[in-house]
Amino acid sequence: MKSSIAKTQTFKHRFERFSDSKTKFKLTDFKVFENKHILLIDDVITTGATLVACCNELLKVKNITISIATIAYTKKG
């Protein structure tokens, strides 16, 4: 599903993460995901930019259900 080689976003600010993630995901075959339940797994959620970008692309598919699993998240503050 990724359309480019992703570089780490560890040192980027929130705005930069969301800007970068918008173009990283491109679905090429929508039919494969129709009527499916997809589990997205991310090790650490910092801003959620990666998951939002991925979900936005997947939500173009008919009758899809998306669940998210993570090990940790960072708290702002």
mmCIF file of C-alpha atoms in Angstrom:
data_model
loop_
_atom_site.group_PDB
_atom_site.id
_atom_site.type_symbol
_atom_site.label_atom_id
_atom_site.label_comp_id
_atom_site.label_asym_id
_atom_site.label_seq_id
_atom_site.Cartn_x
_atom_site.Cartn_y
_atom_site.Cartn_z
ATOM 1 C CA MET A 1 0.000 0.000 0.000
ATOM 2 C CA LYS A 2 2.880 2.427 0.536
ATOM 3 C CA SER A 3 3.748 4.327 -2.591
ATOM 4 C CA SER A 4 7.165 5.526 -1.507
ATOM 5 C CA ILE A 5 9.946 4.486 0.788
ATOM 6 C CA ALA A 6 9.128 5.988 4.154
ATOM 7 C CA LYS A 7 11.746 7.806 6.166
ATOM 8 C CA THR A 8 11.492 8.045 9.920
ATOM 9 C CA GLN A 9 9.222 10.742 11.287
ATOM 10 C CA THR A 10 10.733 10.554 14.772
ATOM 11 C CA PHE A 11 12.196 14.060 14.756
ATOM 12 C CA LYS A 12 9.414 15.815 12.865
ATOM 13 C CA HIS A 13 6.821 18.131 14.358
ATOM 14 C CA ARG A 14 3.087 17.351 14.247
ATOM 15 C CA PHE A 15 2.383 19.489 11.147
ATOM 16 C CA GLU A 16 5.316 17.968 9.247
ATOM 17 C CA ARG A 17 4.122 14.438 10.042
ATOM 18 C CA PHE A 18 0.632 15.089 8.702
ATOM 19 C CA SER A 19 1.970 16.837 5.587
ATOM 20 C CA ASP A 20 4.374 13.997 4.806
ATOM 21 C CA SER A 21 1.839 11.233 5.416
ATOM 22 C CA LYS A 22 -0.762 12.591 2.991
ATOM 23 C CA THR A 23 1.087 11.306 -0.072
ATOM 24 C CA LYS A 24 2.706 8.139 1.290
ATOM 25 C CA PHE A 25 -0.237 5.801 0.847
ATOM 26 C CA LYS A 26 -1.908 4.891 -2.406
ATOM 27 C CA LEU A 27 -4.224 1.943 -2.857
ATOM 28 C CA THR A 28 -3.841 0.285 -6.250
ATOM 29 C CA ASP A 29 -6.474 -2.471 -6.076
ATOM 30 C CA PHE A 30 -9.641 -1.484 -4.225
ATOM 31 C CA LYS A 31 -11.462 -4.759 -4.941
ATOM 32 C CA VAL A 32 -9.034 -6.774 -2.808
ATOM 33 C CA PHE A 33 -10.224 -4.900 0.291
ATOM 34 C CA GLU A 34 -13.972 -4.763 -0.431
ATOM 35 C CA ASN A 35 -16.141 -6.338 2.295
ATOM 36 C CA LYS A 36 -13.084 -6.933 4.501
ATOM 37 C CA HIS A 37 -12.152 -6.139 8.087
ATOM 38 C CA ILE A 38 -8.633 -4.695 8.085
ATOM 39 C CA LEU A 39 -6.374 -4.528 11.145
ATOM 40 C CA LEU A 40 -3.761 -1.761 11.027
ATOM 41 C CA ILE A 41 -0.872 -2.212 13.445
ATOM 42 C CA ASP A 42 1.462 0.591 14.505
ATOM 43 C CA ASP A 43 4.142 0.145 17.153
ATOM 44 C CA VAL A 44 3.876 3.658 18.608
ATOM 45 C CA ILE A 45 1.256 6.308 17.894
ATOM 46 C CA THR A 46 2.721 9.782 18.276
ATOM 47 C CA THR A 47 0.470 12.101 16.273
ATOM 48 C CA GLY A 48 -1.592 9.504 14.460
ATOM 49 C CA ALA A 49 -0.574 10.955 11.085
ATOM 50 C CA THR A 50 0.444 7.617 9.581
ATOM 51 C CA LEU A 51 -2.754 5.870 10.643
ATOM 52 C CA VAL A 52 -4.963 8.774 9.527
ATOM 53 C CA ALA A 53 -3.342 8.810 6.081
ATOM 54 C CA CYS A 54 -3.669 5.048 5.744
ATOM 55 C CA CYS A 55 -7.292 5.045 6.932
ATOM 56 C CA ASN A 56 -8.209 7.885 4.574
ATOM 57 C CA GLU A 57 -7.017 5.810 1.638
ATOM 58 C CA LEU A 58 -8.695 2.609 2.865
ATOM 59 C CA LEU A 59 -12.009 4.391 3.456
ATOM 60 C CA LYS A 60 -12.319 4.826 -0.313
ATOM 61 C CA VAL A 61 -13.096 1.081 -0.452
ATOM 62 C CA LYS A 62 -16.705 -0.141 -0.414
ATOM 63 C CA ASN A 63 -17.939 -1.773 2.785
ATOM 64 C CA ILE A 64 -14.636 -1.869 4.663
ATOM 65 C CA THR A 65 -14.141 -2.066 8.424
ATOM 66 C CA ILE A 66 -10.899 -0.813 9.946
ATOM 67 C CA SER A 67 -9.484 -1.626 13.387
ATOM 68 C CA ILE A 68 -6.265 -0.292 14.871
ATOM 69 C CA ALA A 69 -3.837 -1.966 17.287
ATOM 70 C CA THR A 70 -0.837 -0.359 18.931
ATOM 71 C CA ILE A 71 1.626 -1.168 21.676
ATOM 72 C CA ALA A 72 2.119 2.390 22.912
ATOM 73 C CA TYR A 73 1.229 6.010 22.342
ATOM 74 C CA THR A 74 2.924 9.232 23.315
ATOM 75 C CA LYS A 75 1.182 11.846 25.390
ATOM 76 C CA LYS A 76 1.566 15.452 24.393
ATOM 77 C CA GLY A 77 2.827 17.571 27.205
#
